[in-house]
Amino acid sequence: MPDTVPQPESQHRVRIAAMGDMHIGRSASPGVAQAFARVREAADVLVLCGDLTDRGTEDEAQQLSRDLKSVGLPIVAVLGNHDFEAGLSQQVARILSDGGVYMLDGEAIEVLGVGFAGIKGFGGGFGRGALGPWGEPVIKAFVQEAVDEALKLETALARLRTPRKVAVLHYSPVRGTVEDEPPEIFPYLGSSRLEEPLNRYPVDVVLHGHAHGGRFEARTSGGVPVYNVAAPLLLRRDPAAPPFHIVELAWTDPAATP
């Protein structure tokens, strides 16, 4: 019987820079400009977690598209609530997509061997405090929006076949990263319904924004790390650093047998 010869292995490492809530158009942010200038040195992929613009206008989207051209990395993004303000969310997404950004809204994409599933998400609250679909039609419609977003996330996650997987949202799927915000606004910051598909289709990391005054890190009930990468929060944590967070994913693939 011939000896067993170990096959060579291929090492993979991808660095993901994540940030959200740039609110392009509100005012010139030195922190955001610094992030765009320095991210190429630190990462292989840039992920943007919504509130890309401040009022969701085409001019703001064009400005952001111009700013992103200097980044020189693959960019994956979802929209946030601010990107809907002017009623032009489809145009905002199209402008950024035409500029080379991979815009996700219930879709999945593979970039450098890592799978990304993305949605905006929605509110509704967490755990026992979550709003239920009972009573007036407008309440039922509000809850249904969160359910629909969760279903879109589940569909996207189910399509991923990559060894490493990332969920990209704007709203939080867990209460942990909205703690430190006023409790009265918790229901507007995320929904536990968004966590359910993450437990059925586990990922390596969840990235979101929206909660400017929340906490940086928490975990799903299944133990998956969740990072709140809203730029105002990251700048508050370290005013001297550019407001993006680096997540490094690594894996090993056996090389094809010669």
PDB file of C-alpha atoms in Angstrom:
ATOM      1  CA  MET A   1       0.000   0.000   0.000  1.00  0.00           C
ATOM      2  CA  PRO A   2       1.478   3.397  -0.940  1.00  0.00           C
ATOM      3  CA  ASP A   3       2.239   5.917   1.742  1.00  0.00           C
ATOM      4  CA  THR A   4      -0.295   8.678   2.275  1.00  0.00           C
ATOM      5  CA  VAL A   5       1.165  11.931   1.059  1.00  0.00           C
ATOM      6  CA  PRO A   6      -0.262  15.114   2.638  1.00  0.00           C
ATOM      7  CA  GLN A   7      -1.690  17.395  -0.008  1.00  0.00           C
ATOM      8  CA  PRO A   8      -0.626  21.040  -0.122  1.00  0.00           C
ATOM      9  CA  GLU A   9      -3.100  23.498   1.353  1.00  0.00           C
ATOM     10  CA  SER A  10      -4.103  26.941   0.208  1.00  0.00           C
ATOM     11  CA  GLN A  11      -4.270  29.646   2.852  1.00  0.00           C
ATOM     12  CA  HIS A  12      -6.814  32.442   2.472  1.00  0.00           C
ATOM     13  CA  ARG A  13      -7.114  35.663   4.446  1.00  0.00           C
ATOM     14  CA  VAL A  14      -9.493  38.530   3.766  1.00  0.00           C
ATOM     15  CA  ARG A  15      -9.579  41.773   5.740  1.00  0.00           C
ATOM     16  CA  ILE A  16     -12.954  43.500   5.805  1.00  0.00           C
ATOM     17  CA  ALA A  17     -13.269  47.175   6.728  1.00  0.00           C
ATOM     18  CA  ALA A  18     -16.787  48.007   7.904  1.00  0.00           C
ATOM     19  CA  MET A  19     -18.431  51.348   8.573  1.00  0.00           C
ATOM     20  CA  GLY A  20     -21.889  52.864   8.425  1.00  0.00           C
ATOM     21  CA  ASP A  21     -23.781  56.115   8.924  1.00  0.00           C
ATOM     22  CA  MET A  22     -21.515  58.359   6.912  1.00  0.00           C
ATOM     23  CA  HIS A  23     -24.511  60.644   6.182  1.00  0.00           C
ATOM     24  CA  ILE A  24     -22.833  62.127   3.133  1.00  0.00           C
ATOM     25  CA  GLY A  25     -24.346  65.536   2.456  1.00  0.00           C
ATOM     26  CA  ARG A  26     -24.995  66.612   6.046  1.00  0.00           C
ATOM     27  CA  SER A  27     -21.590  68.191   6.378  1.00  0.00           C
ATOM     28  CA  ALA A  28     -18.018  67.449   5.473  1.00  0.00           C
ATOM     29  CA  SER A  29     -16.761  64.832   7.919  1.00  0.00           C
ATOM     30  CA  PRO A  30     -12.983  64.746   8.352  1.00  0.00           C
ATOM     31  CA  GLY A  31     -13.333  61.300   9.941  1.00  0.00           C
ATOM     32  CA  VAL A  32     -15.152  59.815   6.953  1.00  0.00           C
ATOM     33  CA  ALA A  33     -12.729  61.435   4.515  1.00  0.00           C
ATOM     34  CA  GLN A  34      -9.857  59.990   6.532  1.00  0.00           C
ATOM     35  CA  ALA A  35     -11.467  56.555   6.410  1.00  0.00           C
ATOM     36  CA  PHE A  36     -11.820  56.601   2.634  1.00  0.00           C
ATOM     37  CA  ALA A  37      -8.215  57.755   2.266  1.00  0.00           C
ATOM     38  CA  ARG A  38      -6.748  55.082   4.520  1.00  0.00           C
ATOM     39  CA  VAL A  39      -8.947  52.039   4.096  1.00  0.00           C
ATOM     40  CA  ARG A  40      -7.025  50.621   1.142  1.00  0.00           C
ATOM     41  CA  GLU A  41      -3.943  50.242   3.341  1.00  0.00           C
ATOM     42  CA  ALA A  42      -5.855  48.275   5.956  1.00  0.00           C
ATOM     43  CA  ALA A  43      -8.365  46.091   4.117  1.00  0.00           C
ATOM     44  CA  ASP A  44      -9.218  44.009   1.074  1.00  0.00           C
ATOM     45  CA  VAL A  45     -12.972  44.747   1.034  1.00  0.00           C
ATOM     46  CA  LEU A  46     -15.004  47.734   2.260  1.00  0.00           C
ATOM     47  CA  VAL A  47     -18.500  47.152   3.691  1.00  0.00           C
ATOM     48  CA  LEU A  48     -20.915  50.090   4.143  1.00  0.00           C
ATOM     49  CA  CYS A  49     -23.801  49.497   6.560  1.00  0.00           C
ATOM     50  CA  GLY A  50     -26.401  52.031   5.470  1.00  0.00           C
ATOM     51  CA  ASP A  51     -27.204  55.720   5.967  1.00  0.00           C
ATOM     52  CA  LEU A  52     -24.789  56.281   3.150  1.00  0.00           C
ATOM     53  CA  THR A  53     -26.429  59.644   2.481  1.00  0.00           C
ATOM     54  CA  ASP A  54     -28.152  62.099   4.797  1.00  0.00           C
ATOM     55  CA  ARG A  55     -31.393  62.821   2.947  1.00  0.00           C
ATOM     56  CA  GLY A  56     -31.317  60.229   0.202  1.00  0.00           C
ATOM     57  CA  THR A  57     -30.932  62.651  -2.695  1.00  0.00           C
ATOM     58  CA  GLU A  58     -29.310  61.939  -6.031  1.00  0.00           C
ATOM     59  CA  ASP A  59     -26.772  64.716  -5.466  1.00  0.00           C
ATOM     60  CA  GLU A  60     -25.645  63.103  -2.208  1.00  0.00           C
ATOM     61  CA  ALA A  61     -25.383  59.716  -3.902  1.00  0.00           C
ATOM     62  CA  GLN A  62     -23.316  61.221  -6.709  1.00  0.00           C
ATOM     63  CA  GLN A  63     -21.029  62.856  -4.154  1.00  0.00           C
ATOM     64  CA  LEU A  64     -20.533  59.554  -2.336  1.00  0.00           C
ATOM     65  CA  SER A  65     -19.931  57.711  -5.599  1.00  0.00           C
ATOM     66  CA  ARG A  66     -17.182  60.188  -6.460  1.00  0.00           C
ATOM     67  CA  ASP A  67     -15.648  59.834  -3.003  1.00  0.00           C
ATOM     68  CA  LEU A  68     -15.617  56.045  -3.261  1.00  0.00           C
ATOM     69  CA  LYS A  69     -13.797  55.959  -6.591  1.00  0.00           C
ATOM     70  CA  SER A  70     -10.533  56.676  -4.777  1.00  0.00           C
ATOM     71  CA  VAL A  71     -10.932  53.710  -2.412  1.00  0.00           C
ATOM     72  CA  GLY A  72      -9.670  51.129  -4.898  1.00  0.00           C
ATOM     73  CA  LEU A  73     -11.295  48.134  -3.188  1.00  0.00           C
ATOM     74  CA  PRO A  74     -14.388  46.004  -3.789  1.00  0.00           C
ATOM     75  CA  ILE A  75     -17.259  47.694  -1.934  1.00  0.00           C
ATOM     76  CA  VAL A  76     -20.385  45.973  -0.585  1.00  0.00           C
ATOM     77  CA  ALA A  77     -23.233  48.108   0.790  1.00  0.00           C
ATOM     78  CA  VAL A  78     -26.825  48.221   2.006  1.00  0.00           C
ATOM     79  CA  LEU A  79     -29.103  51.223   2.318  1.00  0.00           C
ATOM     80  CA  GLY A  80     -30.246  52.751   5.607  1.00  0.00           C
ATOM     81  CA  ASN A  81     -33.332  54.665   6.652  1.00  0.00           C
ATOM     82  CA  HIS A  82     -31.803  58.055   5.732  1.00  0.00           C
ATOM     83  CA  ASP A  83     -31.309  56.837   2.178  1.00  0.00           C
ATOM     84  CA  PHE A  84     -35.123  56.617   1.851  1.00  0.00           C
ATOM     85  CA  GLU A  85     -35.934  60.144   3.072  1.00  0.00           C
ATOM     86  CA  ALA A  86     -36.322  61.781  -0.350  1.00  0.00           C
ATOM     87  CA  GLY A  87     -38.247  58.856  -1.833  1.00  0.00           C
ATOM     88  CA  LEU A  88     -35.355  58.175  -4.205  1.00  0.00           C
ATOM     89  CA  SER A  89     -33.853  55.031  -2.686  1.00  0.00           C
ATOM     90  CA  GLN A  90     -33.851  53.169  -6.005  1.00  0.00           C
ATOM     91  CA  GLN A  91     -32.031  56.033  -7.687  1.00  0.00           C
ATOM     92  CA  VAL A  92     -29.505  56.225  -4.831  1.00  0.00           C
ATOM     93  CA  ALA A  93     -28.825  52.489  -5.132  1.00  0.00           C
ATOM     94  CA  ARG A  94     -28.539  52.725  -8.932  1.00  0.00           C
ATOM     95  CA  ILE A  95     -26.057  55.617  -8.795  1.00  0.00           C
ATOM     96  CA  LEU A  96     -23.830  53.737  -6.370  1.00  0.00           C
ATOM     97  CA  SER A  97     -24.185  50.487  -8.306  1.00  0.00           C
ATOM     98  CA  ASP A  98     -23.231  52.268 -11.535  1.00  0.00           C
ATOM     99  CA  GLY A  99     -20.167  53.510  -9.648  1.00  0.00           C
ATOM    100  CA  GLY A 100     -19.088  49.938  -8.924  1.00  0.00           C
ATOM    101  CA  VAL A 101     -20.603  49.349  -5.459  1.00  0.00           C
ATOM    102  CA  TYR A 102     -22.249  45.958  -4.874  1.00  0.00           C
ATOM    103  CA  MET A 103     -25.625  47.048  -3.496  1.00  0.00           C
ATOM    104  CA  LEU A 104     -27.446  44.296  -1.562  1.00  0.00           C
ATOM    105  CA  ASP A 105     -31.155  44.161  -0.746  1.00  0.00           C
ATOM    106  CA  GLY A 106     -31.915  40.530  -0.068  1.00  0.00           C
ATOM    107  CA  GLU A 107     -29.148  39.331  -2.367  1.00  0.00           C
ATOM    108  CA  ALA A 108     -25.933  37.435  -1.755  1.00  0.00           C
ATOM    109  CA  ILE A 109     -22.565  37.937  -3.400  1.00  0.00           C
ATOM    110  CA  GLU A 110     -19.124  36.371  -3.175  1.00  0.00           C
ATOM    111  CA  VAL A 111     -16.124  38.686  -2.978  1.00  0.00           C
ATOM    112  CA  LEU A 112     -12.591  37.293  -2.672  1.00  0.00           C
ATOM    113  CA  GLY A 113     -14.017  33.979  -1.478  1.00  0.00           C
ATOM    114  CA  VAL A 114     -16.191  35.502   1.262  1.00  0.00           C
ATOM    115  CA  GLY A 115     -19.987  35.431   0.989  1.00  0.00           C
ATOM    116  CA  PHE A 116     -21.956  38.559   1.861  1.00  0.00           C
ATOM    117  CA  ALA A 117     -25.724  38.602   2.474  1.00  0.00           C
ATOM    118  CA  GLY A 118     -27.254  42.031   2.922  1.00  0.00           C
ATOM    119  CA  ILE A 119     -30.496  43.822   3.794  1.00  0.00           C
ATOM    120  CA  LYS A 120     -31.498  47.137   5.319  1.00  0.00           C
ATOM    121  CA  GLY A 121     -33.571  45.529   8.077  1.00  0.00           C
ATOM    122  CA  PHE A 122     -36.224  47.296  10.109  1.00  0.00           C
ATOM    123  CA  GLY A 123     -37.345  48.097  13.655  1.00  0.00           C
ATOM    124  CA  GLY A 124     -39.863  46.569  15.994  1.00  0.00           C
ATOM    125  CA  GLY A 125     -37.930  45.886  19.180  1.00  0.00           C
ATOM    126  CA  PHE A 126     -36.298  42.962  20.872  1.00  0.00           C
ATOM    127  CA  GLY A 127     -37.287  39.865  22.816  1.00  0.00           C
ATOM    128  CA  ARG A 128     -40.408  40.132  24.948  1.00  0.00           C
ATOM    129  CA  GLY A 129     -40.628  43.817  24.097  1.00  0.00           C
ATOM    130  CA  ALA A 130     -40.965  43.208  20.360  1.00  0.00           C
ATOM    131  CA  LEU A 131     -44.057  44.659  18.733  1.00  0.00           C
ATOM    132  CA  GLY A 132     -46.600  42.023  17.733  1.00  0.00           C
ATOM    133  CA  PRO A 133     -48.929  41.990  14.694  1.00  0.00           C
ATOM    134  CA  TRP A 134     -52.129  42.731  16.607  1.00  0.00           C
ATOM    135  CA  GLY A 135     -54.651  45.527  16.491  1.00  0.00           C
ATOM    136  CA  GLU A 136     -54.728  48.327  13.965  1.00  0.00           C
ATOM    137  CA  PRO A 137     -53.756  47.633  10.335  1.00  0.00           C
ATOM    138  CA  VAL A 138     -50.890  50.129  10.537  1.00  0.00           C
ATOM    139  CA  ILE A 139     -49.339  48.136  13.421  1.00  0.00           C
ATOM    140  CA  LYS A 140     -49.667  44.916  11.446  1.00  0.00           C
ATOM    141  CA  ALA A 141     -48.048  46.592   8.430  1.00  0.00           C
ATOM    142  CA  PHE A 142     -45.144  47.836  10.597  1.00  0.00           C
ATOM    143  CA  VAL A 143     -44.507  44.347  11.948  1.00  0.00           C
ATOM    144  CA  GLN A 144     -44.864  42.818   8.490  1.00  0.00           C
ATOM    145  CA  GLU A 145     -42.059  45.041   7.216  1.00  0.00           C
ATOM    146  CA  ALA A 146     -39.693  43.538   9.797  1.00  0.00           C
ATOM    147  CA  VAL A 147     -40.893  40.031   8.905  1.00  0.00           C
ATOM    148  CA  ASP A 148     -40.348  40.719   5.199  1.00  0.00           C
ATOM    149  CA  GLU A 149     -36.822  41.998   5.821  1.00  0.00           C
ATOM    150  CA  ALA A 150     -36.023  38.897   7.876  1.00  0.00           C
ATOM    151  CA  LEU A 151     -37.299  36.682   5.056  1.00  0.00           C
ATOM    152  CA  LYS A 152     -35.113  38.551   2.569  1.00  0.00           C
ATOM    153  CA  LEU A 153     -32.099  37.985   4.821  1.00  0.00           C
ATOM    154  CA  GLU A 154     -32.916  34.293   5.147  1.00  0.00           C
ATOM    155  CA  THR A 155     -33.190  33.913   1.376  1.00  0.00           C
ATOM    156  CA  ALA A 156     -29.823  35.614   0.882  1.00  0.00           C
ATOM    157  CA  LEU A 157     -28.105  33.570   3.581  1.00  0.00           C
ATOM    158  CA  ALA A 158     -29.463  30.316   2.140  1.00  0.00           C
ATOM    159  CA  ARG A 159     -27.720  31.079  -1.156  1.00  0.00           C
ATOM    160  CA  LEU A 160     -24.243  31.359   0.339  1.00  0.00           C
ATOM    161  CA  ARG A 161     -21.896  28.420  -0.272  1.00  0.00           C
ATOM    162  CA  THR A 162     -18.636  30.063   0.744  1.00  0.00           C
ATOM    163  CA  PRO A 163     -16.437  28.910   3.643  1.00  0.00           C
ATOM    164  CA  ARG A 164     -16.772  32.306   5.318  1.00  0.00           C
ATOM    165  CA  LYS A 165     -20.004  34.296   5.514  1.00  0.00           C
ATOM    166  CA  VAL A 166     -20.876  37.851   6.554  1.00  0.00           C
ATOM    167  CA  ALA A 167     -24.297  39.400   7.211  1.00  0.00           C
ATOM    168  CA  VAL A 168     -24.568  43.118   6.412  1.00  0.00           C
ATOM    169  CA  LEU A 169     -27.474  45.141   7.839  1.00  0.00           C
ATOM    170  CA  HIS A 170     -28.342  48.679   8.825  1.00  0.00           C
ATOM    171  CA  TYR A 171     -30.709  47.934  11.730  1.00  0.00           C
ATOM    172  CA  SER A 172     -29.483  45.775  14.594  1.00  0.00           C
ATOM    173  CA  PRO A 173     -30.614  42.147  14.960  1.00  0.00           C
ATOM    174  CA  VAL A 174     -29.790  42.077  18.687  1.00  0.00           C
ATOM    175  CA  ARG A 175     -30.438  44.290  21.690  1.00  0.00           C
ATOM    176  CA  GLY A 176     -26.832  44.204  22.872  1.00  0.00           C
ATOM    177  CA  THR A 177     -25.513  46.751  20.377  1.00  0.00           C
ATOM    178  CA  VAL A 178     -28.296  49.282  21.010  1.00  0.00           C
ATOM    179  CA  GLU A 179     -27.733  49.355  24.759  1.00  0.00           C
ATOM    180  CA  ASP A 180     -26.649  52.819  25.924  1.00  0.00           C
ATOM    181  CA  GLU A 181     -29.192  54.397  23.581  1.00  0.00           C
ATOM    182  CA  PRO A 182     -32.330  55.793  25.300  1.00  0.00           C
ATOM    183  CA  PRO A 183     -34.581  52.783  26.037  1.00  0.00           C
ATOM    184  CA  GLU A 184     -37.531  54.634  24.528  1.00  0.00           C
ATOM    185  CA  ILE A 185     -36.023  54.334  21.044  1.00  0.00           C
ATOM    186  CA  PHE A 186     -34.940  50.677  21.198  1.00  0.00           C
ATOM    187  CA  PRO A 187     -37.919  49.609  19.021  1.00  0.00           C
ATOM    188  CA  TYR A 188     -36.711  51.946  16.255  1.00  0.00           C
ATOM    189  CA  LEU A 189     -33.146  50.635  16.252  1.00  0.00           C
ATOM    190  CA  GLY A 190     -33.658  47.017  15.273  1.00  0.00           C
ATOM    191  CA  SER A 191     -35.642  43.842  15.603  1.00  0.00           C
ATOM    192  CA  SER A 192     -35.163  40.373  17.055  1.00  0.00           C
ATOM    193  CA  ARG A 193     -36.881  39.057  13.939  1.00  0.00           C
ATOM    194  CA  LEU A 194     -33.663  39.804  12.071  1.00  0.00           C
ATOM    195  CA  GLU A 195     -31.775  37.448  14.385  1.00  0.00           C
ATOM    196  CA  GLU A 196     -33.905  34.413  13.568  1.00  0.00           C
ATOM    197  CA  PRO A 197     -32.405  33.719  10.110  1.00  0.00           C
ATOM    198  CA  LEU A 198     -28.909  34.260  11.526  1.00  0.00           C
ATOM    199  CA  ASN A 199     -29.534  31.374  13.903  1.00  0.00           C
ATOM    200  CA  ARG A 200     -30.819  29.142  11.097  1.00  0.00           C
ATOM    201  CA  TYR A 201     -27.998  30.027   8.709  1.00  0.00           C
ATOM    202  CA  PRO A 202     -24.982  30.893  10.879  1.00  0.00           C
ATOM    203  CA  VAL A 203     -22.419  33.385   9.654  1.00  0.00           C
ATOM    204  CA  ASP A 204     -18.966  34.331  10.893  1.00  0.00           C
ATOM    205  CA  VAL A 205     -19.842  37.926  11.719  1.00  0.00           C
ATOM    206  CA  VAL A 206     -22.742  40.392  11.590  1.00  0.00           C
ATOM    207  CA  LEU A 207     -22.131  44.055  10.732  1.00  0.00           C
ATOM    208  CA  HIS A 208     -24.665  46.879  11.178  1.00  0.00           C
ATOM    209  CA  GLY A 209     -24.955  50.596  11.906  1.00  0.00           C
ATOM    210  CA  HIS A 210     -27.841  52.935  12.809  1.00  0.00           C
ATOM    211  CA  ALA A 211     -27.349  53.052  16.616  1.00  0.00           C
ATOM    212  CA  HIS A 212     -24.982  56.034  16.888  1.00  0.00           C
ATOM    213  CA  GLY A 213     -25.105  55.982  20.671  1.00  0.00           C
ATOM    214  CA  GLY A 214     -25.162  52.216  21.094  1.00  0.00           C
ATOM    215  CA  ARG A 215     -22.494  49.694  21.960  1.00  0.00           C
ATOM    216  CA  PHE A 216     -19.789  48.427  19.653  1.00  0.00           C
ATOM    217  CA  GLU A 217     -20.023  44.677  20.173  1.00  0.00           C
ATOM    218  CA  ALA A 218     -22.493  41.987  21.183  1.00  0.00           C
ATOM    219  CA  ARG A 219     -23.384  38.446  20.161  1.00  0.00           C
ATOM    220  CA  THR A 220     -26.385  36.663  18.788  1.00  0.00           C
ATOM    221  CA  SER A 221     -28.025  34.003  20.939  1.00  0.00           C
ATOM    222  CA  GLY A 222     -26.042  31.526  18.835  1.00  0.00           C
ATOM    223  CA  GLY A 223     -22.736  33.178  19.758  1.00  0.00           C
ATOM    224  CA  VAL A 224     -22.016  35.003  16.500  1.00  0.00           C
ATOM    225  CA  PRO A 225     -20.212  38.344  16.986  1.00  0.00           C
ATOM    226  CA  VAL A 226     -22.218  41.437  16.061  1.00  0.00           C
ATOM    227  CA  TYR A 227     -20.460  44.760  15.494  1.00  0.00           C
ATOM    228  CA  ASN A 228     -22.134  48.164  15.423  1.00  0.00           C
ATOM    229  CA  VAL A 229     -19.939  50.083  12.996  1.00  0.00           C
ATOM    230  CA  ALA A 230     -21.815  53.396  12.895  1.00  0.00           C
ATOM    231  CA  ALA A 231     -19.149  56.008  12.168  1.00  0.00           C
ATOM    232  CA  PRO A 232     -20.174  58.316  15.046  1.00  0.00           C
ATOM    233  CA  LEU A 233     -19.783  55.433  17.489  1.00  0.00           C
ATOM    234  CA  LEU A 234     -16.380  54.429  16.077  1.00  0.00           C
ATOM    235  CA  LEU A 235     -15.164  58.036  16.238  1.00  0.00           C
ATOM    236  CA  ARG A 236     -16.315  58.259  19.843  1.00  0.00           C
ATOM    237  CA  ARG A 237     -14.387  55.077  20.712  1.00  0.00           C
ATOM    238  CA  ASP A 238     -11.173  56.346  19.145  1.00  0.00           C
ATOM    239  CA  PRO A 239     -11.232  59.927  17.807  1.00  0.00           C
ATOM    240  CA  ALA A 240      -7.720  59.546  16.425  1.00  0.00           C
ATOM    241  CA  ALA A 241      -8.493  56.520  14.246  1.00  0.00           C
ATOM    242  CA  PRO A 242     -10.406  56.423  10.959  1.00  0.00           C
ATOM    243  CA  PRO A 243     -13.995  55.269  11.612  1.00  0.00           C
ATOM    244  CA  PHE A 244     -13.927  51.763  10.228  1.00  0.00           C
ATOM    245  CA  HIS A 245     -13.595  48.415  11.966  1.00  0.00           C
ATOM    246  CA  ILE A 246     -11.439  45.628  10.560  1.00  0.00           C
ATOM    247  CA  VAL A 247     -12.653  42.035  10.637  1.00  0.00           C
ATOM    248  CA  GLU A 248     -10.183  39.444   9.411  1.00  0.00           C
ATOM    249  CA  LEU A 249     -11.476  36.113   8.116  1.00  0.00           C
ATOM    250  CA  ALA A 250      -9.130  33.228   7.390  1.00  0.00           C
ATOM    251  CA  TRP A 251      -9.602  29.698   6.130  1.00  0.00           C
ATOM    252  CA  THR A 252      -7.685  26.864   4.542  1.00  0.00           C
ATOM    253  CA  ASP A 253      -8.650  24.997   1.381  1.00  0.00           C
ATOM    254  CA  PRO A 254      -7.004  21.747   0.388  1.00  0.00           C
ATOM    255  CA  ALA A 255      -5.339  22.323  -2.972  1.00  0.00           C
ATOM    256  CA  ALA A 256      -6.574  20.311  -5.911  1.00  0.00           C
ATOM    257  CA  THR A 257      -4.860  16.935  -6.207  1.00  0.00           C
ATOM    258  CA  PRO A 258      -2.406  17.020  -9.132  1.00  0.00           C
TER     259      PRO A 258
END
